[in-house]
Coordinates of C-alpha atoms and ligand atoms in Angstrom, one line a residue:
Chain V
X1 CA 33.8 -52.6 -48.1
X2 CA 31.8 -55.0 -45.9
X3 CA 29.6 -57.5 -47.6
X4 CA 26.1 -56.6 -46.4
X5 CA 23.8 -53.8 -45.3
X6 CA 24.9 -52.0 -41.9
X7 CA 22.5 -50.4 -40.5
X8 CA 24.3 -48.8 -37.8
X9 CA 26.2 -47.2 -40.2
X10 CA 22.8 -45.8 -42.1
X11 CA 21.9 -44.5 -38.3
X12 CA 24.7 -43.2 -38.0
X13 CA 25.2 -41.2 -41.2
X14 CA 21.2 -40.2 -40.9
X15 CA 22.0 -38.6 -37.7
X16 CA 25.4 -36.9 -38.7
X17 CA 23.3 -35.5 -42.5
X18 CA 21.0 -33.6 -39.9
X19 CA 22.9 -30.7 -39.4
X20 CA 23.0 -29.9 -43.2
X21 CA 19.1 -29.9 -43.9
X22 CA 19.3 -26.2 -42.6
X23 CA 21.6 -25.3 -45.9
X24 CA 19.2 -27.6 -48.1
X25 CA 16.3 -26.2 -47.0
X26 CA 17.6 -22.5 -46.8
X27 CA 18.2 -22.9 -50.3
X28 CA 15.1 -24.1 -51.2
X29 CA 13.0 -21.1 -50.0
X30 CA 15.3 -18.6 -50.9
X31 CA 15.5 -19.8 -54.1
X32 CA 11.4 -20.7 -54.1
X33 CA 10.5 -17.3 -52.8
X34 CA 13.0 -14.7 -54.7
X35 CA 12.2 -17.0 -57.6
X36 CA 8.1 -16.4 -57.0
X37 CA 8.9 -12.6 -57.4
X38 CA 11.0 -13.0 -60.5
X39 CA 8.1 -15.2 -61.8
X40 CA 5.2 -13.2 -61.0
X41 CA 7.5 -9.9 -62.8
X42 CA 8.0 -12.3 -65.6
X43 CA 4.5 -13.7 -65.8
X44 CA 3.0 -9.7 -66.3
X45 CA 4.8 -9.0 -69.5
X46 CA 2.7 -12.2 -70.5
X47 CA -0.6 -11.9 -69.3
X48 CA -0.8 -7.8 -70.3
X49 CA 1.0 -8.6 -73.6
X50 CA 3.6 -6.0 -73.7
X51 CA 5.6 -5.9 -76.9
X52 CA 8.9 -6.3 -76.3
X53 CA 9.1 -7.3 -72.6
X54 CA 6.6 -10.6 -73.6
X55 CA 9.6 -12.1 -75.8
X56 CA 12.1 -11.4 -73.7
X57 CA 9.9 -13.0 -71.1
X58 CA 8.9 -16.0 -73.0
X59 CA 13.0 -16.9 -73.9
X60 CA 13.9 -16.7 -70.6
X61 CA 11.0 -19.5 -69.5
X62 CA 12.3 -21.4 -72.6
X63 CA 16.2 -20.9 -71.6
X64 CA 15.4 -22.0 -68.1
X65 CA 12.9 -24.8 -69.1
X66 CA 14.8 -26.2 -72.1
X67 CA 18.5 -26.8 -70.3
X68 CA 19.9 -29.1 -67.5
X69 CA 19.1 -27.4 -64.3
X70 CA 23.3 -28.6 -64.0
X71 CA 23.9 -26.4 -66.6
X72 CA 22.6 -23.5 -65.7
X73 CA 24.0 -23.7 -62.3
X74 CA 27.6 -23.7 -63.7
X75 CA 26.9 -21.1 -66.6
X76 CA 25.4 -18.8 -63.6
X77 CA 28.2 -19.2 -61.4
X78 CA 31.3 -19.0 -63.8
X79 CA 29.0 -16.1 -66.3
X80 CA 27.4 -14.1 -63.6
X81 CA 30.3 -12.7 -62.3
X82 CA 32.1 -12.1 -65.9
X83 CA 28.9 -10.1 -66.4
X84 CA 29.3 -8.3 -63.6
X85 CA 32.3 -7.0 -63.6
X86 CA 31.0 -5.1 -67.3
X87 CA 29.4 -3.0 -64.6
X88 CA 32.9 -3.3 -62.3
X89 CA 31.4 -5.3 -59.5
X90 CA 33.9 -7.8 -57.8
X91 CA 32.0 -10.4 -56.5
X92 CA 35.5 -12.5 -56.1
X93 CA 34.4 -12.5 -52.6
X94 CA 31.0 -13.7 -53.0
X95 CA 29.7 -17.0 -51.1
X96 CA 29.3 -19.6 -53.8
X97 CA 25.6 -19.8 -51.6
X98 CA 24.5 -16.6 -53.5
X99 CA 25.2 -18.0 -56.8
X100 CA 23.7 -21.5 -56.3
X101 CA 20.3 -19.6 -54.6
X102 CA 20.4 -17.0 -58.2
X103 CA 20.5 -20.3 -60.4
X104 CA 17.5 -22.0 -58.7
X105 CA 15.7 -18.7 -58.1
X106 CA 16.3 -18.0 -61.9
X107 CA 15.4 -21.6 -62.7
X108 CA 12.0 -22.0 -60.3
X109 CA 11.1 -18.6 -61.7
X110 CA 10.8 -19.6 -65.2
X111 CA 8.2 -22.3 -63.9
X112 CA 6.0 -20.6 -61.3
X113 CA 5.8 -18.0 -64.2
X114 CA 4.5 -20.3 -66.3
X115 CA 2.3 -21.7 -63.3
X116 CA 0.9 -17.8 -62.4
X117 CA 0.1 -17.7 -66.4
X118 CA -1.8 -20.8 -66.0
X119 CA -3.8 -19.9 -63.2
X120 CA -4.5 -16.3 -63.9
X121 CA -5.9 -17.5 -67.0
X122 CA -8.4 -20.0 -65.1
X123 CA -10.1 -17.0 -62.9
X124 CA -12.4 -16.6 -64.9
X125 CA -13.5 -12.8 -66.9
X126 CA -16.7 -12.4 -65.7
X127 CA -15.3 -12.2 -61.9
X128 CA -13.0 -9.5 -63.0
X129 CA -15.6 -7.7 -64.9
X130 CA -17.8 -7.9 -61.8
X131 CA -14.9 -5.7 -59.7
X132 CA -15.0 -3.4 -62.2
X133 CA -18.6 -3.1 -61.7
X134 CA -18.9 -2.4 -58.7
X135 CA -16.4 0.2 -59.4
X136 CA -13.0 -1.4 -59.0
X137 CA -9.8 -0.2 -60.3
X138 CA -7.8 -2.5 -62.3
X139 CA -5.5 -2.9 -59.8
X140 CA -7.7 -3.8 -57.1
X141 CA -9.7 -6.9 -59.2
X142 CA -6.1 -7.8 -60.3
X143 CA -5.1 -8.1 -56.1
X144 CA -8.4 -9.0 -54.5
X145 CA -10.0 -10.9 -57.4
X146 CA -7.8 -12.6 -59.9
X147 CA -4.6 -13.4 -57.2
X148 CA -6.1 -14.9 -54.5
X149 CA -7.6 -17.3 -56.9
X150 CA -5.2 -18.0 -59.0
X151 CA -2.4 -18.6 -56.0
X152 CA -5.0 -21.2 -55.4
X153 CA -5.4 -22.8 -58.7
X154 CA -1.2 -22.3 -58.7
X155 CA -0.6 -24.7 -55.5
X156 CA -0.6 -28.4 -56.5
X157 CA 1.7 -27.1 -59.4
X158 CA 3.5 -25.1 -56.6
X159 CA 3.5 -27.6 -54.2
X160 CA 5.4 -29.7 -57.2
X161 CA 7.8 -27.3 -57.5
X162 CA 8.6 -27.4 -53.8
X163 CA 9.3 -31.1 -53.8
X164 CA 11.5 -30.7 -57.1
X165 CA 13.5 -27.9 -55.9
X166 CA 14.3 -30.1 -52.6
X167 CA 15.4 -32.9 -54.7
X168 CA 17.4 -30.3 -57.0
X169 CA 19.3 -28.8 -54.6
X170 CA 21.3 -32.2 -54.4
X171 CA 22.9 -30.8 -57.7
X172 CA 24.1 -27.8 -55.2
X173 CA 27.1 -30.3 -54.1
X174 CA 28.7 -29.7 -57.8
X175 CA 29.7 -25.9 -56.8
X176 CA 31.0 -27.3 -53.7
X177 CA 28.2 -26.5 -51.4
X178 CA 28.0 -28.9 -48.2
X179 CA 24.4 -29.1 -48.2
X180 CA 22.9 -33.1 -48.0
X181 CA 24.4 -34.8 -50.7
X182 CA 27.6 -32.9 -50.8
X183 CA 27.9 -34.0 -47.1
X184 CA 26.6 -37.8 -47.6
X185 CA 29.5 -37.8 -50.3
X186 CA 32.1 -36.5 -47.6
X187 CA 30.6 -39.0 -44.4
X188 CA 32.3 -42.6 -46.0
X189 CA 35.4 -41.7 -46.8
X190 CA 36.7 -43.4 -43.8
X191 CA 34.3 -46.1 -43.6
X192 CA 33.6 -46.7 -47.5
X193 CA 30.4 -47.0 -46.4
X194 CA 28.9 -45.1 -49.5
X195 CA 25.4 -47.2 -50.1
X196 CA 24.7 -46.8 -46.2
X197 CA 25.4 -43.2 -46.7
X198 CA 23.2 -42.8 -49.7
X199 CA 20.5 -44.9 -48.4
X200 CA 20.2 -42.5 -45.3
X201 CA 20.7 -39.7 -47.5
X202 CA 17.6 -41.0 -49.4
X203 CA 15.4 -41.8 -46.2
X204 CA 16.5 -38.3 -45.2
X205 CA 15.1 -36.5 -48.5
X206 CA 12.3 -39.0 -48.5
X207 CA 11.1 -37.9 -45.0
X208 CA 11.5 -34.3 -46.2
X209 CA 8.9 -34.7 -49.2
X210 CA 6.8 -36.3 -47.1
X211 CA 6.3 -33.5 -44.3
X212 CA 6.8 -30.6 -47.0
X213 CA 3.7 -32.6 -49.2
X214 CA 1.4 -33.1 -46.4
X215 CA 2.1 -29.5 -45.7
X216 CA 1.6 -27.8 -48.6
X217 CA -1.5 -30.3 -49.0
X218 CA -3.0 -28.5 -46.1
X219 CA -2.4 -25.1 -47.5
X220 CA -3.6 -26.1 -50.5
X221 CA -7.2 -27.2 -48.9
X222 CA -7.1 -24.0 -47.1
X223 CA -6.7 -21.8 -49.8
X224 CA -9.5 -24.1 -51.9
X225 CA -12.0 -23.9 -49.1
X226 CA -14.2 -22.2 -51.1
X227 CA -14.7 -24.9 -53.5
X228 CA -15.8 -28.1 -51.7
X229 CA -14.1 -31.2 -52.2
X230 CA -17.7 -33.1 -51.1
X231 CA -18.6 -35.7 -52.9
X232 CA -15.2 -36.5 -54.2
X233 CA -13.7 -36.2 -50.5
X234 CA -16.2 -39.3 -49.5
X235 CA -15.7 -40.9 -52.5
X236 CA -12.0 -42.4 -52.1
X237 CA -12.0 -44.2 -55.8
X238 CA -11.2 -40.4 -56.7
X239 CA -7.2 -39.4 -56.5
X240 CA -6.7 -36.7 -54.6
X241 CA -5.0 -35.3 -58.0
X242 CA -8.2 -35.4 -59.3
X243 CA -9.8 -33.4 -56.6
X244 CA -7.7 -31.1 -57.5
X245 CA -8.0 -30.7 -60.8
X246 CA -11.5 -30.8 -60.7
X247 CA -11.1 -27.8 -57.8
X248 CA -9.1 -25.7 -60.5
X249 CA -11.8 -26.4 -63.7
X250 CA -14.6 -25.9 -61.1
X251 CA -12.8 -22.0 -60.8
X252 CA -13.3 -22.2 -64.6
X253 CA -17.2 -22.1 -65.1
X254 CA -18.6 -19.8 -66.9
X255 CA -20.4 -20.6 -69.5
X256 CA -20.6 -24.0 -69.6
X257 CA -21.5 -24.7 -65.8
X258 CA -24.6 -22.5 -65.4
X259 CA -26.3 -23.0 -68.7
X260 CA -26.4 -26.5 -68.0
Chain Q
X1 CA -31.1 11.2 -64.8
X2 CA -29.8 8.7 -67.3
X3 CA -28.9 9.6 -70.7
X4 CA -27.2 8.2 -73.7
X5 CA -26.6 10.0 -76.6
X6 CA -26.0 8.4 -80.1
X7 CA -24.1 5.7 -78.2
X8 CA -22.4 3.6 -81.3
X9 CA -20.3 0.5 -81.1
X10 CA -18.5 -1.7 -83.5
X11 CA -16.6 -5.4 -83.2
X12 CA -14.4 -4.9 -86.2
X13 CA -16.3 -4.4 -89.4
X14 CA -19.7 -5.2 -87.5
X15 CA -21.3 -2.3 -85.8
X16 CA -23.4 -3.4 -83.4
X17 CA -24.7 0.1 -81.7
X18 CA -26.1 2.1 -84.6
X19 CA -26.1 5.3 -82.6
X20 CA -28.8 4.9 -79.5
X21 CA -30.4 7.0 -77.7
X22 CA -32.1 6.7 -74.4
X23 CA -33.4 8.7 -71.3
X24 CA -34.3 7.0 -68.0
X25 CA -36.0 9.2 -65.1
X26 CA -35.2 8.4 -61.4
X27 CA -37.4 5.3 -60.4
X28 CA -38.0 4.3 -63.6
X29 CA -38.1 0.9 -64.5
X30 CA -37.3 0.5 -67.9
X31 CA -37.1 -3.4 -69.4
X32 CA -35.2 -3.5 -72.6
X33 CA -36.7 -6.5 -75.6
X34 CA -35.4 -7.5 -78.6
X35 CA -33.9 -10.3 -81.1
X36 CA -30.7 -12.3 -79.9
X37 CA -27.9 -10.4 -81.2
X38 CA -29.8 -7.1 -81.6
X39 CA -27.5 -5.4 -79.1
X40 CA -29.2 -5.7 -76.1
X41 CA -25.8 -7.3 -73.7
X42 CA -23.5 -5.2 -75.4
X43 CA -26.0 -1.8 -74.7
X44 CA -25.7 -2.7 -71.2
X45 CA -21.9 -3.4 -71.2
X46 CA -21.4 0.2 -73.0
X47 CA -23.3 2.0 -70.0
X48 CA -21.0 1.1 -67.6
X49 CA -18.1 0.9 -69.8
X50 CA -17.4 -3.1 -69.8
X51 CA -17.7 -2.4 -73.6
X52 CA -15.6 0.8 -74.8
X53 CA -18.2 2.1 -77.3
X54 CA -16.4 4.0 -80.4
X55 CA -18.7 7.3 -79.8
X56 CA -21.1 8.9 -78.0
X57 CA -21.8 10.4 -74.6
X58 CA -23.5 8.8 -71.3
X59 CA -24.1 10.5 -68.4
X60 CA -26.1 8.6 -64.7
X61 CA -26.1 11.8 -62.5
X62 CA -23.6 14.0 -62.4
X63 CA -21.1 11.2 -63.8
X64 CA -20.6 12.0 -67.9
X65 CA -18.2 10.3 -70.5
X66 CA -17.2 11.8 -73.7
X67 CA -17.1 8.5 -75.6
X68 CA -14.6 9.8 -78.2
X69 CA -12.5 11.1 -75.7
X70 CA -13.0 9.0 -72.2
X71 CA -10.3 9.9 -69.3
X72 CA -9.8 6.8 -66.9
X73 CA -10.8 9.3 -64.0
X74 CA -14.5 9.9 -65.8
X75 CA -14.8 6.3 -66.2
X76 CA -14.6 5.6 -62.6
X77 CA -16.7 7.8 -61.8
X78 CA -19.6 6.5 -64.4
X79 CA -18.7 3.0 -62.6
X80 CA -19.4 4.1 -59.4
X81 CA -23.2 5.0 -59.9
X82 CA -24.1 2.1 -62.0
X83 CA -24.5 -1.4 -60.6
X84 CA -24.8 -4.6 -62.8
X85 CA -26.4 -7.8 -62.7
X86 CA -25.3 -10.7 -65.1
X87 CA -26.5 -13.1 -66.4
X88 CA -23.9 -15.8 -65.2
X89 CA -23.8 -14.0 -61.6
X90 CA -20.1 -13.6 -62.1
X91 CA -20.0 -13.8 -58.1
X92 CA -16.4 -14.1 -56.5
X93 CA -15.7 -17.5 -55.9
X94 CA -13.4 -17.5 -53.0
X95 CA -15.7 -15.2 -51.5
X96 CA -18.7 -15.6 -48.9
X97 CA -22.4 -14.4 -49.9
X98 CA -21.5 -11.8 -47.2
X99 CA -18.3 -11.3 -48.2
X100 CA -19.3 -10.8 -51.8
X101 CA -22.0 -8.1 -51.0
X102 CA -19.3 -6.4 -48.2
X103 CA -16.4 -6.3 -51.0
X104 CA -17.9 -2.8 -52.9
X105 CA -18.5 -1.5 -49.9
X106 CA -15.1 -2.0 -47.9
X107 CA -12.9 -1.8 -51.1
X108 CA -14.5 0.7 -53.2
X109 CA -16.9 2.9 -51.2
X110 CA -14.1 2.7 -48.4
X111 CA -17.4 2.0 -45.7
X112 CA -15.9 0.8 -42.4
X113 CA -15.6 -3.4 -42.0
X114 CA -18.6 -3.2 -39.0
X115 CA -21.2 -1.0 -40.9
X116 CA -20.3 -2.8 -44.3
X117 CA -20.6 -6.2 -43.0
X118 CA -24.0 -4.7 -40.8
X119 CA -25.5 -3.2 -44.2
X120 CA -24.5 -6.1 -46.3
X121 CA -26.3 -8.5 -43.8
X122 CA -29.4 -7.0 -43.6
X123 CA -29.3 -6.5 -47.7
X124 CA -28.8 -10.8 -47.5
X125 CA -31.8 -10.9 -45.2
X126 CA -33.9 -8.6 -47.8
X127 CA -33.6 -10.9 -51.0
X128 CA -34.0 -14.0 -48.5
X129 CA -30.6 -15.2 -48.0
X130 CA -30.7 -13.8 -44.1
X131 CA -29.6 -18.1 -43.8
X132 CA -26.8 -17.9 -46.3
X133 CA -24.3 -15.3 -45.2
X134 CA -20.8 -17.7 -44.7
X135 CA -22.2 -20.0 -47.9
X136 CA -19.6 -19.8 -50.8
X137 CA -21.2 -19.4 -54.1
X138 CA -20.3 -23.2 -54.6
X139 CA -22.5 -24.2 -52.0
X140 CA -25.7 -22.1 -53.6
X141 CA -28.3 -22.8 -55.9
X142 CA -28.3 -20.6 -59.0
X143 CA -31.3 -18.6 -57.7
X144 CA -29.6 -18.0 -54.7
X145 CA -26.5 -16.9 -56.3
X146 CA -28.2 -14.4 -58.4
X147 CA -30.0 -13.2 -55.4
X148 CA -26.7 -12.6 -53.8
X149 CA -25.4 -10.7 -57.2
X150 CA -28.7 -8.4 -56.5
X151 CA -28.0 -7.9 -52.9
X152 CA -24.2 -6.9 -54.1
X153 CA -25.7 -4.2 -56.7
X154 CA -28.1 -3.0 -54.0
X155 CA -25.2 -2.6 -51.8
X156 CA -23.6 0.5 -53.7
X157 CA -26.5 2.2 -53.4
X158 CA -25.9 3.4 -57.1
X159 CA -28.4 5.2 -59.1
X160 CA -29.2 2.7 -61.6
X161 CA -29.0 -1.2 -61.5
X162 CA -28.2 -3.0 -65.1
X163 CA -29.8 -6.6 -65.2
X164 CA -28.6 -8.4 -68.3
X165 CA -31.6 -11.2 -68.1
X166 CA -30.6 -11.7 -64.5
X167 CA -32.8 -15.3 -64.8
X168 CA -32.1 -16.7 -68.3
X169 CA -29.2 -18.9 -67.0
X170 CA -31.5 -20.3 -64.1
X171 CA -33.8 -23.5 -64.1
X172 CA -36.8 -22.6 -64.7
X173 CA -38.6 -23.3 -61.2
X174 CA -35.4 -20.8 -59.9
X175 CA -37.0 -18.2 -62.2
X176 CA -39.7 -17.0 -59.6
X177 CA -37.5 -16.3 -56.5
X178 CA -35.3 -13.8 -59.0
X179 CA -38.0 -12.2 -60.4
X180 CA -39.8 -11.9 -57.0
X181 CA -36.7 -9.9 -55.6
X182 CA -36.4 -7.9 -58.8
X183 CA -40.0 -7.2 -58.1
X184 CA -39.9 -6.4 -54.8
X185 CA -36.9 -3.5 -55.4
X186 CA -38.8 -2.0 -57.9
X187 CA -41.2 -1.2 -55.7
X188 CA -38.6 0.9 -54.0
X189 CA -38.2 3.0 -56.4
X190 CA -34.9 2.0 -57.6
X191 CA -33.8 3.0 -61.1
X192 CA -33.6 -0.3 -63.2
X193 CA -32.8 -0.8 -66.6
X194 CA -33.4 -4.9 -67.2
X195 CA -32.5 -7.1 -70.3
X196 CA -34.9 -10.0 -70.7
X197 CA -37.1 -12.3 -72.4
X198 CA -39.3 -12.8 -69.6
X199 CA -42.3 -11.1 -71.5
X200 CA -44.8 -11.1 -68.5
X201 CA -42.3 -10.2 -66.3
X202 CA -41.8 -7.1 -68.2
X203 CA -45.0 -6.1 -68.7
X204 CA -45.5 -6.4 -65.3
X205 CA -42.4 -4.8 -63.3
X206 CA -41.4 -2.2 -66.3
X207 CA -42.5 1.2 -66.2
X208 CA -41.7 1.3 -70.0
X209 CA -40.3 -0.7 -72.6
X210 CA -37.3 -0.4 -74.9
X211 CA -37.4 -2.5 -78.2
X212 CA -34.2 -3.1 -79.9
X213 CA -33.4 -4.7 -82.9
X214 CA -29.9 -4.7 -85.0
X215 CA -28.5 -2.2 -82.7
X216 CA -31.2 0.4 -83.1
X217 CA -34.3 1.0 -80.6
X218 CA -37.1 0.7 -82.6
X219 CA -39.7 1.2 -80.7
X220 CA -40.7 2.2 -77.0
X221 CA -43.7 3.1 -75.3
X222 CA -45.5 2.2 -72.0
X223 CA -46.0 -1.5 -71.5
X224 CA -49.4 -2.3 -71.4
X225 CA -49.3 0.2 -74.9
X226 CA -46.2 -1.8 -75.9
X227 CA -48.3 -5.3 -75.8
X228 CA -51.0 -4.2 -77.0
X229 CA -50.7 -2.4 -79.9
X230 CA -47.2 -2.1 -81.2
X231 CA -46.3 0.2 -84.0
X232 CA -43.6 -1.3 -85.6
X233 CA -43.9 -4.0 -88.0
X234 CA -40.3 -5.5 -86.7
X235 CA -42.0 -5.2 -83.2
X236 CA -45.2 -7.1 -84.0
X237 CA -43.0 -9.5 -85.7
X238 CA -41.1 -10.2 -82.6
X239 CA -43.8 -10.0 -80.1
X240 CA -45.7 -13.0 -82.4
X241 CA -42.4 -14.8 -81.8
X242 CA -42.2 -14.6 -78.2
X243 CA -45.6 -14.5 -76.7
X244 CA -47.5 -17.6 -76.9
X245 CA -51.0 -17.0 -78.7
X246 CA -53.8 -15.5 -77.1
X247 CA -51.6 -14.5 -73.7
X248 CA -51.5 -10.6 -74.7
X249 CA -55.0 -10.6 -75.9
X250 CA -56.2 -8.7 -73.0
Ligands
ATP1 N1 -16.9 -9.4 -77.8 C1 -17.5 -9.4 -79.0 N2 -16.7 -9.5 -80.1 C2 -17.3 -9.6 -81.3 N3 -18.6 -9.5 -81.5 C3 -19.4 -9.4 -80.5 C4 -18.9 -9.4 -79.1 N4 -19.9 -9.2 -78.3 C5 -21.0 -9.2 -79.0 N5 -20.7 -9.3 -80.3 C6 -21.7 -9.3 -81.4 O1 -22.5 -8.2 -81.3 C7 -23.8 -8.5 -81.6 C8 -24.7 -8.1 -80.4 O2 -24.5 -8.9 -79.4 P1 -25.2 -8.8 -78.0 O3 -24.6 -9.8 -77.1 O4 -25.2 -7.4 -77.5 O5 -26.7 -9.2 -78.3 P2 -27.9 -9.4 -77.4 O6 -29.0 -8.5 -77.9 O7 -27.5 -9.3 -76.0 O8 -28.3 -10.9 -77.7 P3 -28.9 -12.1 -76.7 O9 -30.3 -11.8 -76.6 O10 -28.6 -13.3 -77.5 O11 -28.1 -12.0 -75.5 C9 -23.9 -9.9 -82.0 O12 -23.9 -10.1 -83.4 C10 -22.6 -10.5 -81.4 O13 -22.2 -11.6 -82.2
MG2 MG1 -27.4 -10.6 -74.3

């Protein structure tokens, strides 16, 4: 192993790890956008408070929140298909892809679920009571009312999830998969240039978050339009974190904000 | 046009409706008084079925629920030709003034995007707000808000509008541009029933009044009547309460 830094090498590697963001990324919106159904199903059971289905629902957030993300990959990919075959499917043949994507659908499921919970419960009654007023159905205050708003409340917490799920999917390389880390892993073993290879590895991720969080940033502003970020946008002493927050509580008056 | 019959509500062991009664004619103006707590909110809640009430019957038009035994389909219906007005404006956030007023019309009422928006802007212009179409309720005054949650009730054209004290959550130099639109659509001859404790106001815009008091009416009767000469001690009481001395001396 040399005795300092190449950075040729780091080049090198960053240029030869391109090829596998595809596989990271494809993971992370599979995973990100199958999960956001399986967490807006599980959230319902919550926020209607159905008997049974509300337990069930609130184990599976605790499972998935409670345990390594590691281990859930593993117990998915050597349980699921035990499970399955119960119902005689073979899924022998299966890419390991699909089983990696259920785990961190499964896993990012249990936390947008928790994040739709959240958020649903910061639109505030008094809008939905006002669709029904004007003679909505429940349905229709639920779509046109309550969601919009509460996907907008949801998106710093989303936008969280985004960045973790990116950095998660370096766990992917455990099952095998040759998505960014799993390749840095494979690029030295001629060279032993490992730290060069992690350190691009790192810029590469790095660079990742960055674009996906000034995206999802934008989105977020988009979505929040309605709710001016005025003084606190000229007013730099105050984090945009803050903004934020202040965005989602501002969603919340009822009471409190017009009696004054 | 309006009637409730023996309308009764309870929150658990409280009951709250003790069985009311109440006929409104088309283009009446009816202002319902009384205590805090007396029922009033929850009345108003009942008529348009925010509030499930445990019995009784309401019909506006040809819309009737059999309280005891309400079908979802009936209760839609009653929705549909009743408008309300709350106190906290309860306007959709991440919604446009115009927006707001459009969303009955285009959602519910099924009116085409064009003549909604059309209809909804010339509603904005008519409670003064012809400036404020693409403002977000964030970026309103509470007057202007609750001008923009009377221009959205105007806009289903329904056959009665509920105010729960449409200005009590206002400061009070907002009061007047509320009440000046309130005034202005009862000229019209639009059916209103309005919760306040705007005395004056009442007196002045209401074609009769309703006085309530733990979840009975007690006493109605034509306003200047009303002010004047109450029947009811509970009413006098009240009235000595709210009206600052010497005002209702006329
Ligand atoms: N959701 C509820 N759950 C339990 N009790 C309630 C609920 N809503 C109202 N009440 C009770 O019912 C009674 C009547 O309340 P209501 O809001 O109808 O009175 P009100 O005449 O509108 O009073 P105010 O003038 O203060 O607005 C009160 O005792 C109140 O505490
Ligand atoms: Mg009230």
């Amino acid at each position: 192993m040399g005795a300092s830094v190449d950075v040729s090498y780091v080049f090198e590697y960053f240029v030869r790890l391109l090829p596998s963001v595809g596989i990271t990324l494809e993971i992370v919106a599979l995973s990100l956008l199958i999960g956001s159904a399986v967490g807006m199903l599980v959230a319902l059971p919550r926020l209607y408070r159905i008997p049974v289905l509300q337990r069930l629902s609130q184990v599976y957030v605790s499972f998935f929140r409670g345990t390594p993300l590691l281990i859930q990959l593993f117990l998915i990919y050597y349980g699921l298909p035990e499970l399955l075959k119960l119902v005689h499917a073979d899924v022998s043949r299966t890419p390991v892809l699909v089983f990696v994507v259920a785990a961190y659908a499964l896993h990012s499921g249990a936390f947008i679920s928790e994040a739709i919970r959240a958020a649903v419960g910061a639109v505030d009654r008094g809008q939905v009571e006002a669709g029904y007023a004007i003679g909505m159905t429940g349905f229709q205050a639920f779509r046109r009312i309550v969601l919009p708003q509460a996907i907008a409340v949801a998106m710093p917490v989303f936008g969280n999830l985004v960045i973790a799920n990116l950095k998660d999917t370096s766990l992917a390389f455990s099952l095998g998969i040759m998505e960014l880390t799993g390749k840095a892993q494979t690029l030295p073993t001629m060279s032993q240039r490992f730290f060069e290879s992690y350190l691009a590895l790192a810029l590469l991720y790095f660079i990742l978050s960055f674009i996906l969080q000034k995206g999802l940033y934008r989105l977020e502003r988009r979505l929040l339009r309605h709710e001016p970020a005025d003084g606190s946008a000229s007013s730099p002493a105050k984090g945009r974190r803050a903004r934020r927050r202040e965005a989602a509580a501002r969603l919340n008056l009822t009471e409190e904000g017009a009696l004054r | 046009m309006i009637a409730l019959k023996q309308i009764r509500k309870s929150f658990g062991k409280q009951e709250v409706l003790k069985g009311i009664d109440l006929a409104v004619e088309k283009g009446e103006v009816v202002a319902i008084l009384g205590p805090s707590g007396s029922g009033k909110t929850t009345l108003l809640r009942c008529i348009n079925y925010l509030e499930r009430p445990g019995s009784g019957h309401i019909r506006i038009g040809d819309a009737a629920v059999d309280c005891g035994h309400p079908s979802k389909k009936d209760i839609h219906r009653l929705r549909g030709r009743s408008a309300m007005v709350f106190q906290q404006y309860h306007l959709f956030r991440h919604k446009t003034a115009l927006q707001n007023v459009m969303e009955g019309l285009v959602v519910v009422q099924n009116v085409p995007k064009e003549e909604a928006r059309r209809r909804s802007a010339e509603l904005l212009e008519k409670v003064g707000l012809g400036a404020k179409l693409d403002a977000y309720p964030s970026q309103l005054s509470g007057g202007q808000q609750q001008r923009v949650g009377i221009a959205r009730a105007l806009a289903l054209n329904p056959d009665v509008i509920l105010f729960d004290e449409p200005t009590s959550a206002l400061d009070p130099e907002l009061v007047g541009e509320v009440l000046s639109v309130i005034r202005k659509i009862a000229r019209e001859g639009i059916t209103m029933i309005i919760v306040t404790h705007e005395m004056a106001f009442a007196q002045e815009v209401a074609s009769r009044i309703v006085f309530m008091d733990d979840g009975a009416v007690i006493e109605e009767g034509e306003p200047a009547e009303f002010f004047r000469s109450p029947r009811e001690e509970r009413t006098k009481q009240f009235l000595k309460r709210m009206t600052p001395e010497g005002v209702y001396n006329i």
